[in-house]
Amino acid sequence: MTESLFTPELNGIQDYVLLVLTLEKEKLVDDRIKEEDEGIGSSSEYHEYGVEAEENSPIKQVAMTVPTTDDPELPVLTVRMWVLGTLSCILLSFLNQFFWYRSQPLSITAISAQVAVVPLGQWMAAKLPHRNFFQGTCWEFSLNPGPFNVKEHVLITIFANAGAGTVYAIHVVTVVKIFYKKNMTFFVSLLVILTTQVLGFGWAGLFRRYLVEPAEMWWPSNLVQVSLFRALHEKDERPKGGITRTQFFLVAFVCSFAYYIFPGYLFQMLTSLSWICWSFPRSVIAQQLGSGLHGLGIAAFGLDWSTISAYLGSPLASPWFATANVAVGFAIVMYVFTPIFYWLNVYKAKTFPIFSQKLFTVTGSVYNITAILDSNFHINEEAYEKQGHLYLSTFFATFYGVGFAALSATIVHVALFHGSEIWEQSKASFKDKKMDVHTKLMRRYREVPEWWFWVILVVNIGFTIFTCEYYKEQLQLPWWGVLLACGVAFLFTLPIGIITAITNQRPGLNIITEYIIGYIYPGYPVANMCFKVYGCISMRQAVTFLQDFKLGHYMKIPPRTMFMAQVVGTLISSLVYLGTAWWLMETIPEICEQTASNSVWTCPSDTVFYDASVIWGLIGPRRIFGDQGVYGAVNWFFIGGAIAPVLVWLATKAFPNQEWIRLINMPVLIGATASMPPATAVNYSTWILVGFLSGYVAFRYAPEWWKRHNYLLSGALDAGLAFMGVALYFCLGLENVSLSWWGNELDGCPYASCPTQKGVFVQGCPVVYS
């Protein structure tokens, strides 16, 4: 689950950020190798360990980054690994779900655990007694088998990754229980989550021989973790006049922990400082322009790390040219398309807020979803015709158009810039080629039998069909829908796995799955959500598991041990995620209520998921984007997205010496706003600013500091904020202790969500008459 090294799976944008991050990281590794003259890829080291140069990986980046040695005597399944791995998985699962429902959700990444467990593991190695249990049996183990080693560390990180990645099916549970206010029992919820999470193992097992063993399938983002593992296990010496990496991490952690009491409790306006709103307190247009939470966010910024890293992950993990692509895409969508469409009143845009994820009627009032639901949780055609077509805010409509464009742009971009590479390396991976050094070294370990995966796949599909049929009243998805979703996942896992393994770019299937089931089976919102989860997320899980297997391949972890860690981590994280979500839903009043006064529990991600279930499931794509809908012209974004990479490709051919043109990545640029909503303008503007300071200023003018402290700072900021956030909730939130003053009025832009169409009345907003 390597992409969760910096952020859980949030839309597709981070896949691309990780691609360019990997390229920068490879450059740093190359520089370090040259400076320290370690000669990882040198023939002298190959000779020393009996490895011929031609046996090394044919991929240059792998050859220069991944060690070509292995020590099979290193203990792996140690008490330290089980204790630290389980605690990391539980803690990260709890924290990520805990912050998921908040207005500014925080993604606690695996890098926090990956760094934090090193001193803990070393402490346990120094303090635990060297005592053996069950001596002379196959169950013999020692409390302290020796120094804390990198193989233990890899497995602990695999556990942590399971807790750092989101459990997507919890969206289904939250939407049904909180938004639709329908019954879904804990047991049924657990079945949906477990079947969703485990289904990916089956697809991973079917395709691992094509996507893990071949050297040509090199999974670029794994090199980031390999580099970090090596850095953490090298001797950490205190620089002259400085502090060690561990000391830096602890200092940054304490500062982050102490500071978050201000934006988290005492002065919540630090989340979004929208000074234009304060300068024009009675102007609707000024507040639409200046609001960081409900408008275009011009000149708005936040002094809260959760604002900065909530949706796009840590900006410290993004190189400047990736940040620049995101910045350009954000500016085009937010400051060109959206205001033009709004002030030209496209699709009655002035009747609605300029930036909102709510659903509206033609008169500007919020759409009453419950009014068009019948007793069987299906659309009531007569009530829908009476209430009329569903309308979206300017930005929400643009959001779906950009999503269409990003999908087609990704496909065309990969075909043009990586097509020949994918074709050649894919052909090579299917041939019976000479094994590289990593595959040879892994041959000494017992492989996971393929029939294990077949059993998991068949049993899980059967159990999924049983669950959906037996609990059809709650889940709505028929048996043929399960098989169709599995067919979609099976069809796309191999090609998307190949693309990800070679280019680190992974097209998403959200739109395709929603479209398919929305046209075939309209009117059933829960069925639409379940189909998307089983068809799209099981494929993503499979690719994640394959990526983990490749990480274990590089770090020489026994495959059966890696498999065990993945399975146990997945089961633990599923239980903790659901238990935490259920506890919050049962104990927090008005959770996910957007109208709750000054509540931080507004569930922005679940709100978007709910809106999608209404658009694609309950009402159906034909009534929104098809021949019966209002937004049919949005489909032209598919063509626009396909054309954009062609223009860049032609520019690279016309101006081959202009290297900057190759840095224009249209899938990143077009998909820059893929997290909006629920992300807001202030999330992006502040993220871009910090990304510039880290990826350009620090990287260029203080490279030694950047290499030594940048990622540690990111993890420390995440961890400090997380622990203070939980402490504030348990100490003050459970007792409903709050401060009521102007500094805790988020954004301070009450008119930002007001319409500007003449004669449209919304409570609390001025009416425009001329």
mmCIF file of N, CA, C and O in Angstrom, residues 244-312:
data_model
loop_
_atom_site.group_PDB
_atom_site.id
_atom_site.type_symbol
_atom_site.label_atom_id
_atom_site.label_comp_id
_atom_site.label_asym_id
_atom_site.label_seq_id
_atom_site.Cartn_x
_atom_site.Cartn_y
_atom_site.Cartn_z
ATOM 1 N N THR A 244 19.926 15.106 16.013
ATOM 2 C CA THR A 244 19.687 13.896 15.245
ATOM 3 C C THR A 244 18.309 13.958 14.597
ATOM 4 O O THR A 244 17.459 14.786 14.964
ATOM 5 N N ARG A 245 18.072 13.032 13.663
ATOM 6 C CA ARG A 245 16.769 12.982 12.992
ATOM 7 C C ARG A 245 15.659 12.672 13.988
ATOM 8 O O ARG A 245 14.562 13.235 13.913
ATOM 9 N N THR A 246 15.932 11.771 14.936
ATOM 10 C CA THR A 246 14.932 11.432 15.947
ATOM 11 C C THR A 246 14.607 12.638 16.823
ATOM 12 O O THR A 246 13.434 12.908 17.126
ATOM 13 N N GLN A 247 15.633 13.384 17.234
ATOM 14 C CA GLN A 247 15.398 14.577 18.046
ATOM 15 C C GLN A 247 14.593 15.623 17.273
ATOM 16 O O GLN A 247 13.698 16.265 17.830
ATOM 17 N N PHE A 248 14.912 15.786 15.980
ATOM 18 C CA PHE A 248 14.150 16.733 15.159
ATOM 19 C C PHE A 248 12.687 16.317 15.095
ATOM 20 O O PHE A 248 11.784 17.158 15.219
ATOM 21 N N PHE A 249 12.442 15.033 14.890
ATOM 22 C CA PHE A 249 11.069 14.537 14.808
ATOM 23 C C PHE A 249 10.318 14.829 16.103
ATOM 24 O O PHE A 249 9.170 15.295 16.091
ATOM 25 N N LEU A 250 10.956 14.595 17.252
ATOM 26 C CA LEU A 250 10.294 14.813 18.534
ATOM 27 C C LEU A 250 10.018 16.283 18.785
ATOM 28 O O LEU A 250 8.938 16.658 19.273
ATOM 29 N N VAL A 251 10.956 17.148 18.439
ATOM 30 C CA VAL A 251 10.749 18.597 18.626
ATOM 31 C C VAL A 251 9.589 19.082 17.756
ATOM 32 O O VAL A 251 8.696 19.815 18.223
ATOM 33 N N ALA A 252 9.585 18.669 16.484
ATOM 34 C CA ALA A 252 8.511 19.078 15.583
ATOM 35 C C ALA A 252 7.167 18.515 16.044
ATOM 36 O O ALA A 252 6.126 19.187 15.951
ATOM 37 N N PHE A 253 7.174 17.286 16.556
ATOM 38 C CA PHE A 253 5.946 16.668 17.056
ATOM 39 C C PHE A 253 5.377 17.464 18.225
ATOM 40 O O PHE A 253 4.170 17.761 18.272
ATOM 41 N N VAL A 254 6.205 17.823 19.180
ATOM 42 C CA VAL A 254 5.746 18.571 20.356
ATOM 43 C C VAL A 254 5.203 19.941 19.941
ATOM 44 O O VAL A 254 4.155 20.389 20.435
ATOM 45 N N CYS A 255 5.885 20.613 19.028
ATOM 46 C CA CYS A 255 5.414 21.921 18.555
ATOM 47 C C CYS A 255 4.066 21.804 17.857
ATOM 48 O O CYS A 255 3.155 22.623 18.085
ATOM 49 N N SER A 256 3.916 20.802 17.000
ATOM 50 C CA SER A 256 2.646 20.593 16.309
ATOM 51 C C SER A 256 1.535 20.269 17.296
ATOM 52 O O SER A 256 0.414 20.781 17.190
ATOM 53 N N PHE A 257 1.846 19.421 18.271
ATOM 54 C CA PHE A 257 0.872 19.042 19.306
ATOM 55 C C PHE A 257 0.397 20.273 20.077
ATOM 56 O O PHE A 257 -0.804 20.488 20.281
ATOM 57 N N ALA A 258 1.336 21.108 20.502
ATOM 58 C CA ALA A 258 0.984 22.278 21.304
ATOM 59 C C ALA A 258 0.234 23.327 20.485
ATOM 60 O O ALA A 258 -0.726 23.947 20.976
ATOM 61 N N TYR A 259 0.633 23.525 19.243
ATOM 62 C CA TYR A 259 0.034 24.588 18.437
ATOM 63 C C TYR A 259 -1.422 24.294 18.074
ATOM 64 O O TYR A 259 -2.243 25.208 17.980
ATOM 65 N N TYR A 260 -1.758 23.005 17.867
ATOM 66 C CA TYR A 260 -3.095 22.697 17.345
ATOM 67 C C TYR A 260 -4.211 23.058 18.313
ATOM 68 O O TYR A 260 -5.375 23.101 17.922
ATOM 69 N N ILE A 261 -3.898 23.369 19.567
ATOM 70 C CA ILE A 261 -4.951 23.792 20.474
ATOM 71 C C ILE A 261 -5.583 25.106 20.013
ATOM 72 O O ILE A 261 -6.736 25.396 20.317
ATOM 73 N N PHE A 262 -4.838 25.901 19.236
ATOM 74 C CA PHE A 262 -5.387 27.175 18.747
ATOM 75 C C PHE A 262 -6.381 26.961 17.612
ATOM 76 O O PHE A 262 -7.565 27.300 17.767
ATOM 77 N N PRO A 263 -5.997 26.401 16.451
ATOM 78 C CA PRO A 263 -7.007 26.195 15.414
ATOM 79 C C PRO A 263 -8.015 25.112 15.771
ATOM 80 O O PRO A 263 -9.126 25.097 15.227
ATOM 81 N N GLY A 264 -7.639 24.187 16.687
ATOM 82 C CA GLY A 264 -8.552 23.119 17.044
ATOM 83 C C GLY A 264 -9.565 23.485 18.104
ATOM 84 O O GLY A 264 -10.597 22.823 18.225
ATOM 85 N N TYR A 265 -9.313 24.549 18.869
ATOM 86 C CA TYR A 265 -10.248 24.888 19.949
ATOM 87 C C TYR A 265 -10.331 26.383 20.250
ATOM 88 O O TYR A 265 -11.407 26.971 20.214
ATOM 89 N N LEU A 266 -9.198 27.039 20.505
ATOM 90 C CA LEU A 266 -9.224 28.410 21.002
ATOM 91 C C LEU A 266 -9.518 29.447 19.920
ATOM 92 O O LEU A 266 -10.189 30.444 20.182
ATOM 93 N N PHE A 267 -9.020 29.229 18.700
ATOM 94 C CA PHE A 267 -9.104 30.256 17.653
ATOM 95 C C PHE A 267 -9.310 29.553 16.313
ATOM 96 O O PHE A 267 -8.442 29.502 15.473
ATOM 97 N N GLN A 268 -10.507 29.013 16.116
ATOM 98 C CA GLN A 268 -10.781 28.151 14.970
ATOM 99 C C GLN A 268 -10.789 28.902 13.644
ATOM 100 O O GLN A 268 -10.722 28.282 12.586
ATOM 101 N N MET A 269 -10.862 30.204 13.687
ATOM 102 C CA MET A 269 -10.827 30.977 12.448
ATOM 103 C C MET A 269 -9.484 30.826 11.731
ATOM 104 O O MET A 269 -9.364 31.140 10.540
ATOM 105 N N LEU A 270 -8.445 30.348 12.446
ATOM 106 C CA LEU A 270 -7.155 30.096 11.805
ATOM 107 C C LEU A 270 -7.271 29.058 10.689
ATOM 108 O O LEU A 270 -6.387 28.959 9.848
ATOM 109 N N THR A 271 -8.355 28.294 10.699
ATOM 110 C CA THR A 271 -8.593 27.318 9.634
ATOM 111 C C THR A 271 -8.681 28.005 8.282
ATOM 112 O O THR A 271 -8.174 27.489 7.273
ATOM 113 N N SER A 272 -9.324 29.157 8.234
ATOM 114 C CA SER A 272 -9.454 29.900 6.977
ATOM 115 C C SER A 272 -9.517 31.391 7.281
ATOM 116 O O SER A 272 -10.500 31.883 7.843
ATOM 117 N N LEU A 273 -8.467 32.098 6.924
ATOM 118 C CA LEU A 273 -8.412 33.549 7.107
ATOM 119 C C LEU A 273 -8.783 34.211 5.783
ATOM 120 O O LEU A 273 -7.970 34.327 4.879
ATOM 121 N N SER A 274 -10.043 34.631 5.678
ATOM 122 C CA SER A 274 -10.568 35.205 4.430
ATOM 123 C C SER A 274 -10.735 36.712 4.621
ATOM 124 O O SER A 274 -11.841 37.211 4.870
ATOM 125 N N TRP A 275 -9.652 37.424 4.473
ATOM 126 C CA TRP A 275 -9.665 38.845 4.845
ATOM 127 C C TRP A 275 -10.477 39.704 3.893
ATOM 128 O O TRP A 275 -10.948 40.780 4.273
ATOM 129 N N ILE A 276 -10.689 39.265 2.650
ATOM 130 C CA ILE A 276 -11.529 40.055 1.728
ATOM 131 C C ILE A 276 -12.955 40.131 2.263
ATOM 132 O O ILE A 276 -13.626 41.173 2.147
ATOM 133 N N CYS A 277 -13.448 39.026 2.849
ATOM 134 C CA CYS A 277 -14.790 39.031 3.425
ATOM 135 C C CYS A 277 -14.900 40.054 4.548
ATOM 136 O O CYS A 277 -15.901 40.773 4.673
ATOM 137 N N TRP A 278 -13.872 40.108 5.376
ATOM 138 C CA TRP A 278 -13.908 41.037 6.505
ATOM 139 C C TRP A 278 -13.845 42.489 6.027
ATOM 140 O O TRP A 278 -14.385 43.381 6.664
ATOM 141 N N SER A 279 -13.197 42.709 4.889
ATOM 142 C CA SER A 279 -13.086 44.078 4.360
ATOM 143 C C SER A 279 -14.398 44.557 3.757
ATOM 144 O O SER A 279 -14.665 45.768 3.722
ATOM 145 N N PHE A 280 -15.226 43.615 3.252
ATOM 146 C CA PHE A 280 -16.506 43.982 2.632
ATOM 147 C C PHE A 280 -17.611 43.135 3.258
ATOM 148 O O PHE A 280 -18.139 42.198 2.640
ATOM 149 N N PRO A 281 -17.995 43.437 4.495
ATOM 150 C CA PRO A 281 -18.912 42.569 5.246
ATOM 151 C C PRO A 281 -20.330 42.522 4.697
ATOM 152 O O PRO A 281 -21.089 41.630 5.075
ATOM 153 N N ARG A 282 -20.722 43.439 3.812
ATOM 154 C CA ARG A 282 -22.094 43.456 3.297
ATOM 155 C C ARG A 282 -22.173 43.107 1.817
ATOM 156 O O ARG A 282 -23.243 43.126 1.235
ATOM 157 N N SER A 283 -21.053 42.772 1.198
ATOM 158 C CA SER A 283 -21.033 42.513 -0.243
ATOM 159 C C SER A 283 -21.068 41.010 -0.531
ATOM 160 O O SER A 283 -20.175 40.263 -0.120
ATOM 161 N N VAL A 284 -22.083 40.577 -1.250
ATOM 162 C CA VAL A 284 -22.207 39.165 -1.624
ATOM 163 C C VAL A 284 -21.085 38.775 -2.586
ATOM 164 O O VAL A 284 -20.433 37.736 -2.425
ATOM 165 N N ILE A 285 -20.837 39.621 -3.584
ATOM 166 C CA ILE A 285 -19.821 39.294 -4.595
ATOM 167 C C ILE A 285 -18.435 39.216 -3.961
ATOM 168 O O ILE A 285 -17.651 38.306 -4.244
ATOM 169 N N ALA A 286 -18.116 40.163 -3.078
ATOM 170 C CA ALA A 286 -16.803 40.143 -2.429
ATOM 171 C C ALA A 286 -16.625 38.881 -1.598
ATOM 172 O O ALA A 286 -15.544 38.278 -1.582
ATOM 173 N N GLN A 287 -17.685 38.454 -0.938
ATOM 174 C CA GLN A 287 -17.584 37.260 -0.117
ATOM 175 C C GLN A 287 -17.564 35.996 -0.971
ATOM 176 O O GLN A 287 -16.927 35.005 -0.601
ATOM 177 N N GLN A 288 -18.241 36.008 -2.105
ATOM 178 C CA GLN A 288 -18.110 34.888 -3.042
ATOM 179 C C GLN A 288 -16.667 34.751 -3.540
ATOM 180 O O GLN A 288 -16.152 33.653 -3.685
ATOM 181 N N LEU A 289 -16.043 35.874 -3.783
ATOM 182 C CA LEU A 289 -14.661 35.862 -4.274
ATOM 183 C C LEU A 289 -13.673 35.486 -3.173
ATOM 184 O O LEU A 289 -12.701 34.760 -3.417
ATOM 185 N N GLY A 290 -13.904 35.988 -1.955
ATOM 186 C CA GLY A 290 -12.883 35.879 -0.926
ATOM 187 C C GLY A 290 -13.007 34.724 0.033
ATOM 188 O O GLY A 290 -12.027 34.361 0.689
ATOM 189 N N SER A 291 -14.188 34.118 0.158
ATOM 190 C CA SER A 291 -14.369 33.064 1.145
ATOM 191 C C SER A 291 -13.523 31.845 0.814
ATOM 192 O O SER A 291 -13.587 31.308 -0.288
ATOM 193 N N GLY A 292 -12.750 31.393 1.794
ATOM 194 C CA GLY A 292 -11.919 30.212 1.565
ATOM 195 C C GLY A 292 -12.669 28.919 1.697
ATOM 196 O O GLY A 292 -12.223 27.881 1.202
ATOM 197 N N LEU A 293 -13.827 28.940 2.379
ATOM 198 C CA LEU A 293 -14.600 27.716 2.596
ATOM 199 C C LEU A 293 -15.824 27.618 1.713
ATOM 200 O O LEU A 293 -16.273 26.504 1.400
ATOM 201 N N HIS A 294 -16.395 28.759 1.298
ATOM 202 C CA HIS A 294 -17.645 28.725 0.540
ATOM 203 C C HIS A 294 -17.583 29.533 -0.758
ATOM 204 O O HIS A 294 -18.605 29.729 -1.401
ATOM 205 N N GLY A 295 -16.394 30.012 -1.113
ATOM 206 C CA GLY A 295 -16.260 30.803 -2.327
ATOM 207 C C GLY A 295 -15.008 30.434 -3.096
ATOM 208 O O GLY A 295 -14.500 29.322 -2.996
ATOM 209 N N LEU A 296 -14.490 31.401 -3.867
ATOM 210 C CA LEU A 296 -13.330 31.152 -4.714
ATOM 211 C C LEU A 296 -12.015 31.259 -3.959
ATOM 212 O O LEU A 296 -10.970 30.907 -4.500
ATOM 213 N N GLY A 297 -12.040 31.781 -2.753
ATOM 214 C CA GLY A 297 -10.860 31.757 -1.902
ATOM 215 C C GLY A 297 -9.724 32.655 -2.349
ATOM 216 O O GLY A 297 -8.556 32.357 -2.074
ATOM 217 N N ILE A 298 -10.024 33.755 -3.041
ATOM 218 C CA ILE A 298 -8.956 34.663 -3.462
ATOM 219 C C ILE A 298 -8.286 35.283 -2.241
ATOM 220 O O ILE A 298 -8.944 35.882 -1.391
ATOM 221 N N ALA A 299 -6.990 35.115 -2.142
ATOM 222 C CA ALA A 299 -6.159 35.640 -1.048
ATOM 223 C C ALA A 299 -6.470 35.007 0.304
ATOM 224 O O ALA A 299 -5.973 35.483 1.328
ATOM 225 N N ALA A 300 -7.275 33.946 0.343
ATOM 226 C CA ALA A 300 -7.542 33.257 1.610
ATOM 227 C C ALA A 300 -6.417 32.268 1.900
ATOM 228 O O ALA A 300 -5.836 31.679 0.995
ATOM 229 N N PHE A 301 -6.112 32.088 3.169
ATOM 230 C CA PHE A 301 -5.085 31.124 3.558
ATOM 231 C C PHE A 301 -5.402 30.616 4.958
ATOM 232 O O PHE A 301 -6.182 31.216 5.707
ATOM 233 N N GLY A 302 -4.813 29.496 5.324
ATOM 234 C CA GLY A 302 -5.052 28.908 6.635
ATOM 235 C C GLY A 302 -3.748 28.713 7.387
ATOM 236 O O GLY A 302 -2.702 28.473 6.787
ATOM 237 N N LEU A 303 -3.826 28.814 8.707
ATOM 238 C CA LEU A 303 -2.677 28.571 9.578
ATOM 239 C C LEU A 303 -2.930 27.318 10.415
ATOM 240 O O LEU A 303 -2.632 27.266 11.609
ATOM 241 N N ASP A 304 -3.487 26.322 9.769
ATOM 242 C CA ASP A 304 -3.861 25.071 10.415
ATOM 243 C C ASP A 304 -3.357 23.939 9.531
ATOM 244 O O ASP A 304 -3.692 23.874 8.341
ATOM 245 N N TRP A 305 -2.531 23.037 10.086
ATOM 246 C CA TRP A 305 -1.970 21.961 9.270
ATOM 247 C C TRP A 305 -3.058 21.063 8.694
ATOM 248 O O TRP A 305 -2.916 20.513 7.613
ATOM 249 N N SER A 306 -4.184 20.904 9.394
ATOM 250 C CA SER A 306 -5.268 20.087 8.845
ATOM 251 C C SER A 306 -5.885 20.753 7.620
ATOM 252 O O SER A 306 -6.346 20.076 6.700
ATOM 253 N N THR A 307 -5.895 22.071 7.571
ATOM 254 C CA THR A 307 -6.337 22.781 6.363
ATOM 255 C C THR A 307 -5.397 22.492 5.200
ATOM 256 O O THR A 307 -5.830 22.287 4.074
ATOM 257 N N ILE A 308 -4.109 22.442 5.504
ATOM 258 C CA ILE A 308 -3.105 22.289 4.452
ATOM 259 C C ILE A 308 -3.079 20.875 3.890
ATOM 260 O O ILE A 308 -3.014 20.672 2.674
ATOM 261 N N SER A 309 -3.164 19.880 4.770
ATOM 262 C CA SER A 309 -2.948 18.494 4.326
ATOM 263 C C SER A 309 -4.209 17.656 4.291
ATOM 264 O O SER A 309 -4.147 16.448 4.046
ATOM 265 N N ALA A 310 -5.375 18.278 4.511
ATOM 266 C CA ALA A 310 -6.602 17.510 4.700
ATOM 267 C C ALA A 310 -6.939 16.617 3.503
ATOM 268 O O ALA A 310 -7.278 15.450 3.663
ATOM 269 N N TYR A 311 -6.862 17.129 2.293
ATOM 270 C CA TYR A 311 -7.378 16.396 1.133
ATOM 271 C C TYR A 311 -6.299 16.002 0.134
ATOM 272 O O TYR A 311 -6.412 14.972 -0.534
ATOM 273 N N LEU A 312 -5.279 16.802 -0.012
ATOM 274 C CA LEU A 312 -4.234 16.517 -0.998
ATOM 275 C C LEU A 312 -3.021 15.837 -0.379
ATOM 276 O O LEU A 312 -2.046 15.581 -1.072
#
